[in-house]
CSV table of C-alpha atoms in Angstrom, one decimal:
chain,number,residue,atom,x,y,z
A,87,MET,CA,-14.0,-12.4,3.4
A,88,ASN,CA,-12.9,-14.4,0.4
A,89,ILE,CA,-12.8,-17.7,2.3
A,90,ILE,CA,-14.5,-18.9,5.5
A,91,LEU,CA,-11.6,-19.9,7.8
A,92,LEU,CA,-12.4,-23.0,9.9
A,93,GLU,CA,-10.7,-24.2,13.1
A,94,GLU,CA,-10.5,-27.7,14.6
A,95,ALA,CA,-13.0,-26.6,17.2
A,96,ASP,CA,-15.7,-26.0,14.5
A,97,PHE,CA,-15.8,-29.7,13.5
A,98,VAL,CA,-18.7,-31.8,14.8
A,99,THR,CA,-17.8,-34.8,12.6
A,100,PRO,CA,-14.7,-35.2,10.3
A,101,ARG,CA,-16.5,-33.6,7.4
A,102,ARG,CA,-19.1,-31.4,9.1
A,103,VAL,CA,-18.6,-28.1,10.8
A,104,ALA,CA,-21.0,-25.8,12.7
A,105,ILE,CA,-20.1,-22.1,13.0
A,106,GLY,CA,-21.6,-19.1,14.6
A,107,GLY,CA,-20.8,-15.5,15.4
A,108,ARG,CA,-19.1,-13.3,12.8
A,109,ARG,CA,-18.7,-16.0,10.2
A,110,ALA,CA,-22.3,-17.2,10.3
A,111,SER,CA,-23.6,-13.6,10.2
A,112,HIS,CA,-21.3,-12.9,7.1
A,113,ILE,CA,-22.7,-16.0,5.3
A,114,LYS,CA,-26.3,-15.0,6.0
A,115,ASN,CA,-26.2,-11.2,5.8
A,116,VAL,CA,-23.4,-10.4,3.4
A,117,LEU,CA,-23.2,-13.4,1.1
A,118,LYS,CA,-27.0,-14.1,1.6
A,119,SER,CA,-26.3,-17.7,1.0
A,120,GLN,CA,-29.0,-20.4,0.8
A,121,LEU,CA,-29.1,-24.1,1.7
A,122,LYS,CA,-27.0,-26.2,-0.7
A,123,ASP,CA,-24.9,-23.2,-1.7
A,124,SER,CA,-21.2,-23.9,-1.9
A,125,LEU,CA,-18.7,-21.6,-0.2
A,126,ARG,CA,-14.9,-21.4,-0.4
A,127,VAL,CA,-13.5,-22.5,2.9
A,128,GLY,CA,-10.0,-23.1,4.4
A,129,LEU,CA,-8.8,-25.0,7.4
A,130,LEU,CA,-6.6,-22.8,9.6
A,131,ASN,CA,-3.0,-23.8,8.8
A,132,GLY,CA,-4.3,-26.5,6.5
A,133,ASP,CA,-5.8,-26.9,3.0
A,134,LEU,CA,-8.4,-25.0,1.0
A,135,GLY,CA,-11.6,-26.4,-0.2
A,136,SER,CA,-15.4,-25.9,-0.4
A,137,GLY,CA,-18.2,-26.2,2.0
A,138,MET,CA,-21.9,-26.9,1.2
A,139,ILE,CA,-24.5,-25.3,3.4
A,140,VAL,CA,-26.5,-28.1,5.1
A,141,GLU,CA,-28.0,-26.1,7.9
A,142,LEU,CA,-29.0,-22.4,8.3
A,143,ALA,CA,-30.2,-21.8,11.8
A,144,LYS,CA,-30.8,-18.5,13.6
A,145,ASP,CA,-27.2,-18.2,14.9
A,146,ARG,CA,-25.5,-21.2,13.4
A,147,VAL,CA,-24.5,-22.4,10.0
A,148,GLY,CA,-23.7,-26.0,9.2
A,149,LEU,CA,-21.3,-26.9,6.3
A,150,GLU,CA,-20.3,-30.2,4.8
A,151,VAL,CA,-16.7,-29.6,3.9
A,152,ASP,CA,-14.2,-31.0,1.5
A,153,PHE,CA,-10.5,-29.9,1.3
A,154,ASP,CA,-8.8,-30.4,-2.0
A,155,ARG,CA,-5.8,-28.1,-2.5
A,156,ALA,CA,-2.9,-26.5,-0.7
A,157,PRO,CA,-3.0,-22.8,0.3
A,158,PRO,CA,-0.8,-20.3,-1.6
A,159,GLU,CA,3.0,-20.6,-1.0
A,160,PRO,CA,4.3,-18.3,1.7
A,161,LEU,CA,6.0,-15.2,0.5
A,162,PRO,CA,9.7,-15.7,1.1
A,163,LEU,CA,10.0,-12.4,2.9
A,164,ARG,CA,10.7,-11.7,6.5
A,165,LEU,CA,9.5,-8.3,7.7
A,166,LEU,CA,11.1,-6.2,10.4
A,167,LEU,CA,8.8,-3.3,11.3
A,168,ALA,CA,9.5,-0.4,13.7
A,169,LEU,CA,6.3,-0.2,15.8
A,170,PRO,CA,4.0,2.4,14.1
A,171,ARG,CA,1.1,4.2,15.8
A,172,PRO,CA,-1.7,1.7,16.6
A,173,LYS,CA,-4.0,2.7,13.7
A,174,VAL,CA,-1.2,2.4,11.2
A,175,LEU,CA,0.0,-0.9,12.8
A,176,ARG,CA,-3.3,-2.6,12.1
A,177,ARG,CA,-3.3,-1.4,8.5
A,178,VAL,CA,0.2,-2.4,7.7
A,179,LEU,CA,0.0,-5.8,9.4
A,180,ALA,CA,-3.2,-6.4,7.4
A,181,ALA,CA,-1.4,-5.5,4.2
A,182,ALA,CA,1.7,-7.7,5.0
A,183,VAL,CA,-0.4,-10.7,6.0
A,184,THR,CA,-2.7,-10.3,3.0
A,185,MET,CA,0.3,-10.2,0.7
A,186,GLY,CA,1.6,-13.5,2.2
A,187,VAL,CA,4.3,-12.5,4.7
A,188,LYS,CA,4.6,-15.2,7.4
A,189,GLU,CA,7.2,-13.8,9.7
A,190,ILE,CA,6.9,-10.3,11.2
A,191,PHE,CA,9.2,-8.8,13.9
A,192,ILE,CA,7.8,-5.6,15.4
A,193,PHE,CA,10.7,-3.7,17.1
A,194,ASN,CA,11.4,-0.6,19.0
A,195,SER,CA,13.4,2.3,17.6
A,196,TRP,CA,14.3,5.8,18.8
A,197,ARG,CA,11.5,7.6,17.0
A,198,VAL,CA,8.8,5.2,18.2
A,199,GLU,CA,6.7,6.7,20.9
A,200,LYS,CA,7.0,4.8,24.1
A,201,SER,CA,3.2,4.8,24.7
A,202,TYR,CA,2.7,2.7,21.5
A,203,TRP,CA,4.0,-0.3,23.3
A,204,GLN,CA,1.1,-0.1,25.7
A,205,SER,CA,-1.5,-0.3,22.9
A,206,PRO,CA,-4.1,-3.1,23.3
A,207,TRP,CA,-3.6,-3.8,19.6
A,208,LEU,CA,-0.3,-5.5,20.6
A,209,GLU,CA,-2.0,-8.1,22.7
A,210,ALA,CA,-1.7,-11.6,21.2
A,211,ARG,CA,-5.5,-11.8,20.8
A,212,SER,CA,-5.7,-8.5,18.8
A,213,LEU,CA,-2.7,-9.4,16.5
A,214,ARG,CA,-4.3,-12.8,15.9
A,215,GLU,CA,-7.6,-11.2,14.9
A,216,VAL,CA,-6.0,-8.8,12.5
A,217,ALA,CA,-4.1,-11.8,10.9
A,218,LEU,CA,-7.3,-13.9,10.7
A,219,LEU,CA,-9.2,-11.1,8.8
A,220,ALA,CA,-6.2,-10.7,6.5
A,221,LEU,CA,-6.0,-14.4,5.7
A,222,GLU,CA,-9.8,-14.5,5.0
A,223,GLN,CA,-9.3,-11.5,2.6
A,224,ALA,CA,-6.3,-13.2,0.9
A,225,GLY,CA,-7.8,-16.7,0.6
A,226,ASP,CA,-4.9,-18.1,2.7
A,227,THR,CA,-4.9,-20.3,5.7
A,228,VAL,CA,-1.4,-20.1,7.2
A,229,MET,CA,-1.2,-18.0,10.3
A,230,PRO,CA,1.9,-15.7,10.3
A,231,GLU,CA,4.2,-15.5,13.3
A,232,ILE,CA,4.3,-12.1,14.8
A,233,PHE,CA,7.1,-11.4,17.3
A,234,LEU,CA,7.5,-8.3,19.6
A,235,ARG,CA,11.0,-7.0,20.2
A,236,PRO,CA,10.7,-4.0,22.5
A,237,ARG,CA,14.5,-3.6,22.9
A,238,PHE,CA,16.3,-2.4,19.8
A,239,ARG,CA,19.9,-3.4,20.4
A,240,PRO,CA,19.6,-6.9,21.7
A,241,PHE,CA,17.3,-7.6,18.7
A,242,VAL,CA,19.4,-6.0,15.9
A,243,GLU,CA,22.7,-7.0,17.3
A,244,ASP,CA,21.9,-10.6,18.5
A,245,GLU,CA,19.1,-11.8,16.3
A,246,VAL,CA,19.2,-9.9,13.0
A,247,PRO,CA,22.7,-10.9,11.9
A,248,GLN,CA,21.7,-14.6,11.7
A,249,MET,CA,18.6,-13.7,9.7
A,250,ALA,CA,20.6,-11.5,7.3
A,251,LEU,CA,22.9,-14.4,6.5
A,252,GLN,CA,20.1,-16.4,5.0
A,253,GLY,CA,19.5,-14.2,2.0
A,254,ARG,CA,19.4,-10.6,0.8
A,255,ALA,CA,18.6,-8.2,3.6
A,256,TRP,CA,17.5,-4.6,2.9
A,257,LEU,CA,17.0,-1.6,5.1
A,258,LEU,CA,14.5,0.9,3.7
A,259,HIS,CA,16.2,4.2,4.0
A,260,PRO,CA,15.4,7.4,2.1
A,261,ALA,CA,19.0,8.5,1.9
A,262,ALA,CA,20.2,5.2,0.5
A,263,GLU,CA,22.1,5.3,-2.8
A,264,THR,CA,21.0,1.8,-3.9
A,265,PRO,CA,17.9,2.3,-6.1
A,266,LEU,CA,14.9,0.0,-5.8
A,267,ARG,CA,15.5,-1.6,-9.2
A,268,GLU,CA,18.6,-3.3,-7.7
A,269,VAL,CA,16.4,-5.0,-5.1
A,270,ARG,CA,14.3,-6.4,-7.9
A,271,GLY,CA,17.6,-7.8,-9.1
A,272,PRO,CA,18.2,-9.9,-12.2
A,273,GLU,CA,15.0,-11.9,-12.2
A,274,VAL,CA,15.6,-15.6,-12.5
A,275,SER,CA,13.0,-17.2,-14.7
A,276,GLY,CA,12.0,-20.8,-14.5
A,277,PRO,CA,11.7,-22.6,-11.2
A,278,GLN,CA,11.8,-20.5,-8.1
A,279,SER,CA,15.4,-21.4,-7.5
A,280,CYS,CA,17.4,-18.7,-5.9
A,281,SER,CA,14.5,-16.3,-5.3
A,282,GLN,CA,13.1,-18.8,-2.8
A,283,ARG,CA,15.9,-17.7,-0.4
A,284,PRO,CA,14.1,-15.5,2.1
A,285,VAL,CA,14.5,-11.8,1.7
A,286,LEU,CA,14.6,-9.6,4.8
A,287,VAL,CA,13.2,-6.1,4.7
A,288,ALA,CA,13.4,-3.6,7.6
A,289,VAL,CA,11.1,-0.6,7.7
A,290,GLY,CA,11.6,2.3,10.0
A,291,PRO,CA,9.2,4.5,12.0
A,292,GLU,CA,7.6,7.8,10.7
A,293,GLY,CA,10.6,10.2,10.7
A,294,GLY,CA,13.0,7.3,9.9
A,295,PHE,CA,15.9,5.7,11.8
A,296,ILE,CA,18.5,7.8,13.5
A,297,PRO,CA,22.0,7.5,12.2
A,298,PHE,CA,23.1,5.3,15.1
A,299,GLU,CA,20.4,2.8,14.3
A,300,VAL,CA,21.3,2.8,10.6
A,301,GLU,CA,24.9,2.0,11.6
A,302,ILE,CA,23.8,-1.0,13.8
A,303,PHE,CA,21.6,-2.3,11.0
A,304,LEU,CA,24.5,-2.1,8.5
A,305,ALA,CA,26.8,-3.9,10.9
A,306,ALA,CA,24.1,-6.6,11.1
A,307,GLY,CA,24.5,-7.2,7.4
A,308,LEU,CA,21.6,-5.1,5.9
A,309,LYS,CA,22.1,-3.0,2.8
A,310,PRO,CA,20.3,0.4,2.6
A,311,VAL,CA,17.9,0.8,-0.3
A,312,SER,CA,15.8,3.8,-1.3
A,313,LEU,CA,12.3,3.8,-2.6
A,314,GLY,CA,13.1,6.8,-4.7
A,315,PRO,CA,13.2,10.6,-4.2
A,316,ARG,CA,9.7,10.8,-2.6
A,317,ILE,CA,9.0,10.3,1.1
A,318,LEU,CA,6.3,7.6,1.5
A,319,ARG,CA,4.2,6.9,4.5
A,320,VAL,CA,4.8,3.5,6.2
A,321,GLU,CA,1.4,2.2,4.9
A,322,GLN,CA,2.5,3.1,1.4
A,323,ALA,CA,6.1,2.0,1.6
A,324,LEU,CA,5.4,-1.4,2.9
A,325,PRO,CA,3.1,-2.7,0.1
A,326,ALA,CA,5.4,-0.9,-2.4
A,327,ILE,CA,8.4,-2.9,-1.3
A,328,ILE,CA,6.6,-6.2,-0.8
A,329,GLY,CA,5.1,-5.7,-4.3
A,330,ASN,CA,8.5,-6.2,-5.7
A,331,PHE,CA,8.7,-9.7,-4.4
A,332,LEU,CA,5.2,-10.9,-5.5
A,333,ARG,CA,5.3,-13.4,-8.3
B,296,MET,CA,4.2,17.5,5.8
B,297,ASN,CA,7.7,17.2,4.5
B,298,ILE,CA,7.7,20.4,2.6
B,299,ILE,CA,5.6,23.6,2.8
B,300,LEU,CA,3.9,24.0,-0.6
B,301,LEU,CA,3.6,27.6,-1.7
B,302,GLU,CA,1.4,29.1,-4.3
B,303,GLU,CA,1.7,32.3,-6.4
B,304,ALA,CA,-0.9,34.0,-4.2
B,305,ASP,CA,1.4,33.6,-1.1
B,306,PHE,CA,4.0,35.9,-2.5
B,307,VAL,CA,4.2,39.5,-1.2
B,308,THR,CA,7.5,40.2,-2.9
B,309,PRO,CA,9.4,38.0,-5.4
B,310,ARG,CA,11.4,36.4,-2.5
B,311,ARG,CA,9.0,36.8,0.4
B,312,VAL,CA,5.8,34.8,1.2
B,313,ALA,CA,3.2,35.2,4.0
B,314,ILE,CA,1.1,32.2,4.8
B,315,GLY,CA,-1.7,31.5,7.2
B,316,GLY,CA,-4.2,28.7,8.1
B,317,ARG,CA,-3.2,25.1,8.1
B,318,ARG,CA,0.4,25.7,6.9
B,319,ALA,CA,1.2,28.4,9.5
B,320,SER,CA,-0.3,26.3,12.3
B,321,HIS,CA,1.8,23.3,11.2
B,322,ILE,CA,5.0,25.4,11.3
B,323,LYS,CA,4.1,26.8,14.8
B,324,ASN,CA,2.5,23.8,16.5
B,325,VAL,CA,3.9,20.7,14.9
B,326,LEU,CA,7.4,21.8,13.7
B,327,LYS,CA,7.6,24.3,16.6
B,328,SER,CA,9.8,26.4,14.4
B,329,GLN,CA,11.5,29.6,15.6
B,330,LEU,CA,12.5,32.8,13.9
B,331,LYS,CA,15.5,32.3,11.5
B,332,ASP,CA,14.8,28.5,11.2
B,333,SER,CA,15.0,27.2,7.7
B,334,LEU,CA,12.2,25.0,6.3
B,335,ARG,CA,12.0,23.0,3.1
B,336,VAL,CA,9.6,24.6,0.7
B,337,GLY,CA,8.3,24.0,-2.8
B,338,LEU,CA,6.5,26.2,-5.3
B,339,LEU,CA,3.4,24.5,-6.6
B,340,ASN,CA,4.2,23.1,-10.0
B,341,GLY,CA,7.7,24.7,-9.6
B,342,ASP,CA,11.0,24.1,-7.9
B,343,LEU,CA,12.0,23.0,-4.4
B,344,GLY,CA,14.1,25.2,-2.1
B,345,SER,CA,14.2,26.5,1.5
B,346,GLY,CA,12.5,29.2,3.4
B,347,MET,CA,13.8,31.1,6.4
B,348,ILE,CA,11.3,32.3,8.9
B,349,VAL,CA,11.4,36.1,9.1
B,350,GLU,CA,8.0,36.6,10.8
B,351,LEU,CA,6.0,34.6,13.4
B,352,ALA,CA,2.7,36.3,14.0
B,353,LYS,CA,-0.4,35.0,15.7
B,354,ASP,CA,-1.9,33.6,12.5
B,355,ARG,CA,0.7,34.3,9.9
B,356,VAL,CA,4.2,33.1,9.1
B,357,GLY,CA,6.6,35.0,6.9
B,358,LEU,CA,9.3,33.3,5.0
B,359,GLU,CA,12.2,34.4,2.8
B,360,VAL,CA,12.4,31.8,0.1
B,361,ASP,CA,15.0,30.5,-2.3
B,362,PHE,CA,14.4,27.9,-4.9
B,363,ASP,CA,17.3,25.9,-6.1
B,364,ARG,CA,16.3,22.5,-7.4
B,365,ALA,CA,13.8,20.7,-9.6
B,366,PRO,CA,11.1,18.5,-8.0
B,367,PRO,CA,11.4,14.7,-8.4
B,368,GLU,CA,10.8,13.3,-11.9
B,369,PRO,CA,7.2,12.3,-12.5
B,370,LEU,CA,6.6,8.5,-12.3
B,371,PRO,CA,6.0,7.4,-15.9
B,372,LEU,CA,2.8,5.6,-15.0
B,373,ARG,CA,-0.7,6.4,-15.9
B,374,LEU,CA,-3.3,5.0,-13.5
B,375,LEU,CA,-6.8,3.9,-14.4
B,376,LEU,CA,-8.8,3.3,-11.3
B,377,ALA,CA,-12.4,2.0,-10.9
B,378,LEU,CA,-14.1,4.3,-8.5
B,379,PRO,CA,-13.7,2.8,-5.0
B,380,ARG,CA,-15.9,3.7,-2.0
B,381,PRO,CA,-15.1,7.2,-0.8
B,382,LYS,CA,-12.9,6.3,2.2
B,383,VAL,CA,-10.8,4.0,0.1
B,384,LEU,CA,-10.7,6.5,-2.8
B,385,ARG,CA,-9.0,9.1,-0.5
B,386,ARG,CA,-6.4,6.6,0.7
B,387,VAL,CA,-5.5,5.2,-2.7
B,388,LEU,CA,-5.4,8.6,-4.4
B,389,ALA,CA,-3.0,9.7,-1.6
B,390,ALA,CA,-0.8,6.7,-2.1
B,391,ALA,CA,-0.7,7.2,-5.9
B,392,VAL,CA,0.1,10.9,-5.7
B,393,THR,CA,2.7,10.4,-2.9
B,394,MET,CA,4.4,7.8,-5.1
B,395,GLY,CA,4.6,10.2,-8.0
B,396,VAL,CA,1.7,9.3,-10.3
B,397,LYS,CA,0.7,12.4,-12.4
B,398,GLU,CA,-2.2,11.2,-14.4
B,399,ILE,CA,-5.2,9.4,-12.8
B,400,PHE,CA,-8.4,8.4,-14.6
B,401,ILE,CA,-11.2,7.4,-12.2
B,402,PHE,CA,-13.8,5.4,-14.2
B,403,ASN,CA,-17.1,3.6,-13.7
B,404,SER,CA,-17.4,-0.2,-13.8
B,405,TRP,CA,-20.2,-2.7,-13.2
B,406,ARG,CA,-19.4,-3.4,-9.6
B,407,VAL,CA,-19.0,0.3,-8.6
B,408,GLU,CA,-22.0,1.4,-6.5
B,409,LYS,CA,-23.8,4.2,-8.4
B,410,SER,CA,-24.0,6.3,-5.2
B,411,TYR,CA,-20.2,6.6,-5.0
B,412,TRP,CA,-20.4,9.0,-7.9
B,413,GLN,CA,-22.4,11.4,-5.8
B,414,SER,CA,-19.6,11.5,-3.1
B,415,PRO,CA,-18.4,15.1,-2.2
B,416,TRP,CA,-14.9,13.6,-2.3
B,417,LEU,CA,-15.1,13.7,-6.1
B,418,GLU,CA,-15.5,17.4,-6.2
B,419,ALA,CA,-12.6,19.2,-7.7
B,420,ARG,CA,-11.8,21.0,-4.5
B,421,SER,CA,-11.7,17.8,-2.5
B,422,LEU,CA,-9.5,16.0,-5.0
B,423,ARG,CA,-7.1,18.9,-5.1
B,424,GLU,CA,-6.9,18.9,-1.3
B,425,VAL,CA,-6.0,15.2,-1.2
B,426,ALA,CA,-3.4,15.8,-3.9
B,427,LEU,CA,-1.9,18.8,-2.1
B,428,LEU,CA,-1.5,16.8,1.2
B,429,ALA,CA,0.1,13.9,-0.7
B,430,LEU,CA,2.6,16.3,-2.5
B,431,GLU,CA,3.5,17.8,0.9
B,432,GLN,CA,4.1,14.3,2.2
B,433,ALA,CA,6.2,13.2,-0.8
B,434,GLY,CA,8.2,16.4,-1.1
B,435,ASP,CA,7.0,17.0,-4.6
B,436,THR,CA,5.4,20.1,-6.2
B,437,VAL,CA,3.8,18.9,-9.4
B,438,MET,CA,0.0,18.6,-9.2
B,439,PRO,CA,-1.4,15.4,-10.7
B,440,GLU,CA,-4.2,15.6,-13.2
B,441,ILE,CA,-7.3,13.6,-12.1
B,442,PHE,CA,-10.0,12.9,-14.6
B,443,LEU,CA,-13.5,11.5,-13.9
B,444,ARG,CA,-14.9,9.1,-16.4
B,445,PRO,CA,-18.4,8.1,-15.3
B,446,ARG,CA,-19.2,6.1,-18.5
B,447,PHE,CA,-17.3,2.9,-19.0
B,448,ARG,CA,-17.6,2.1,-22.7
B,449,PRO,CA,-16.9,5.6,-24.2
B,450,PHE,CA,-13.8,5.8,-21.9
B,451,VAL,CA,-12.3,2.3,-22.5
B,452,GLU,CA,-13.3,2.0,-26.2
B,453,ASP,CA,-12.5,5.6,-27.3
B,454,GLU,CA,-9.8,6.9,-25.0
B,455,VAL,CA,-7.9,4.0,-23.7
B,456,PRO,CA,-6.7,2.4,-26.9
B,457,GLN,CA,-4.6,5.5,-27.7
B,458,MET,CA,-3.0,5.5,-24.3
B,459,ALA,CA,-2.3,1.8,-24.5
B,460,LEU,CA,-0.4,2.4,-27.7
B,461,GLN,CA,2.2,4.6,-26.0
B,462,GLY,CA,3.8,1.9,-23.8
B,463,ARG,CA,3.1,-1.3,-21.9
B,464,ALA,CA,-0.5,-1.4,-20.6
B,465,TRP,CA,-1.6,-3.8,-17.8
B,466,LEU,CA,-4.9,-4.8,-16.5
B,467,LEU,CA,-4.7,-6.1,-12.9
B,468,HIS,CA,-6.8,-9.2,-12.9
B,469,PRO,CA,-6.6,-12.0,-10.3
B,470,ALA,CA,-7.3,-14.7,-12.9
B,471,ALA,CA,-4.5,-13.6,-15.2
B,472,GLU,CA,-1.8,-16.0,-16.2
B,473,THR,CA,0.9,-13.4,-16.6
B,474,PRO,CA,2.8,-13.3,-13.3
B,475,LEU,CA,3.9,-10.0,-11.9
B,476,ARG,CA,7.6,-10.7,-12.5
B,477,GLU,CA,6.9,-10.2,-16.3
B,478,VAL,CA,5.6,-6.7,-15.6
B,479,ARG,CA,8.9,-5.9,-13.9
B,480,GLY,CA,10.4,-7.1,-17.2
B,481,PRO,CA,14.0,-7.2,-18.1
B,482,GLU,CA,15.3,-4.2,-16.2
B,483,VAL,CA,17.3,-1.8,-18.5
B,484,SER,CA,20.2,-0.4,-16.5
B,485,GLY,CA,21.9,2.8,-17.4
B,486,PRO,CA,19.9,5.9,-18.4
B,487,GLN,CA,16.2,5.6,-18.1
B,488,SER,CA,15.8,4.9,-21.8
B,489,CYS,CA,13.0,2.5,-22.5
B,490,SER,CA,11.5,2.5,-19.1
B,491,GLN,CA,10.6,6.2,-19.5
B,492,ARG,CA,7.8,5.1,-21.9
B,493,PRO,CA,4.7,5.5,-19.8
B,494,VAL,CA,3.2,2.4,-18.4
B,495,LEU,CA,-0.6,2.1,-18.0
B,496,VAL,CA,-2.1,0.2,-15.2
B,497,ALA,CA,-5.9,-0.4,-14.7
B,498,VAL,CA,-7.2,-1.4,-11.3
B,499,GLY,CA,-10.7,-2.8,-10.9
B,500,PRO,CA,-13.3,-2.3,-8.1
B,501,GLU,CA,-13.7,-4.5,-5.0
B,502,GLY,CA,-15.1,-7.8,-6.5
B,503,GLY,CA,-13.2,-7.2,-9.7
B,504,PHE,CA,-14.2,-6.6,-13.3
B,505,ILE,CA,-17.0,-8.6,-14.9
B,506,PRO,CA,-15.9,-10.8,-17.9
B,507,PHE,CA,-17.5,-8.4,-20.4
B,508,GLU,CA,-15.3,-5.5,-19.1
B,509,VAL,CA,-12.2,-7.6,-19.2
B,510,GLU,CA,-12.9,-8.3,-22.9
B,511,ILE,CA,-13.3,-4.6,-23.6
B,512,PHE,CA,-10.0,-3.8,-21.9
B,513,LEU,CA,-8.2,-6.6,-23.8
B,514,ALA,CA,-9.6,-5.2,-27.0
B,515,ALA,CA,-8.3,-1.8,-26.0
B,516,GLY,CA,-4.8,-3.3,-25.9
B,517,LEU,CA,-4.3,-4.1,-22.2
B,518,LYS,CA,-2.6,-7.3,-21.1
B,519,PRO,CA,-4.0,-9.0,-17.9
B,520,VAL,CA,-1.5,-9.5,-15.1
B,521,SER,CA,-1.9,-11.2,-11.8
B,522,LEU,CA,-0.5,-10.0,-8.4
B,523,GLY,CA,-0.3,-13.6,-7.3
B,524,PRO,CA,-2.5,-16.2,-5.8
B,525,ARG,CA,-3.8,-14.0,-3.0
B,526,ILE,CA,-6.7,-11.5,-3.2
B,527,LEU,CA,-5.5,-8.0,-2.2
B,528,ARG,CA,-7.6,-5.0,-1.3
B,529,VAL,CA,-7.4,-2.1,-3.7
B,530,GLU,CA,-5.5,-0.1,-1.2
B,531,GLN,CA,-2.9,-2.8,-1.0
B,532,ALA,CA,-2.8,-3.8,-4.7
B,533,LEU,CA,-2.3,-0.2,-5.8
B,534,PRO,CA,1.0,0.5,-3.9
B,535,ALA,CA,2.1,-3.0,-4.6
B,536,ILE,CA,1.9,-2.6,-8.4
B,537,ILE,CA,3.2,1.0,-8.4
B,538,GLY,CA,6.1,-0.2,-6.3
B,539,ASN,CA,7.3,-2.3,-9.2
B,540,PHE,CA,7.9,0.9,-11.2
B,541,LEU,CA,9.7,3.0,-8.6
B,542,ARG,CA,13.4,3.6,-9.3
């Protein structure tokens, strides 16, 4: 937890918050903070700042807060992720959100086990919790949007082509002939001009896409790209590709 | 397991192997292979090829093997990793090896808990097992070398300067002013000329290096580089930086 994330409901006056539960216990037991200590805080979907501890009660911590700077810029990358098994889902969502991705579409694919769609981890509350922890880790405040698309064709045929028009769009595919260095592209130095156009990256399930799915993605405007001769797990491939767009 | 890794001891004749244990059970229970099926195999530290199943006994599988191509090129990246807690160590080692890193130095640092050095995961046998599983995932055969360096100064002052002379050498450091896009550098197209010079990347512990350690790394010839404004976990930062050197 590199910042304490605050929500509107935490405010008792415009500059004073009172928090309990997990955050209060973190401040007392992990950070072992004392009265008058200053902590890094962020307002959910708002600015970053600092909070001075003005109250340390049994199950409540009071902070006087001051917001003075904007959160990090969103990463201009839209992620399309074939639903992985639940444990991996949590891990890759955490990685994507920590790295600054703000738009994530979780979609169905032939090699996704049907039962994964019943996972309690897909409930809005669970997704939100994973995202909150990742924002606290990153030192970011801006909640990502996470969309579920349990039907492959309507998603890839009707929604994806529009997204692919907005910038470069890549399909991670081991058999692709385009090497990763072309994705990095000629780096434009100076202001973030053309690289600010959002990139789209689609990542398949363990075992990969079936040929028919690859065809539909190509028809939607994506270009296949390879991460090299080795076969990576989703939880390795995802940070590896996103890492190419960090600045 | 994307290949079955074979060792010299598995050979009963020059072209015939007999394997048991984990690998045999994978072939029978996960792949559900039948007699005459062909599987992808690799010879540890040797070539890749295929193996036809010629025997399916209760706890033994016989293969007739044929090696016909070299394993993927090693990734020209040398990794220096401050010892993370054991669970994370396994995960980041697996990621590094799966991505093709062949030289890994695990070193001590101020914010590394002393007890981590007692972990059974640091025993040669455990490290080897993690590496084997990662090679099987990657479809690679070449065992990485993993070195333990439990004393910080002798390592960074006496060994690292030589390594840093051989190519670009980066210290991952959140406060660094060099952005990641400079690490990607001007990409040289065509044959792998200059990018074949090994890159060195040093990754700190959770909580980062202390200023004194940063100084010693800089004196050893490393340049600090930032992964951006967000604070990543080691298991996210590592694939993210390695991803910048995949081809």
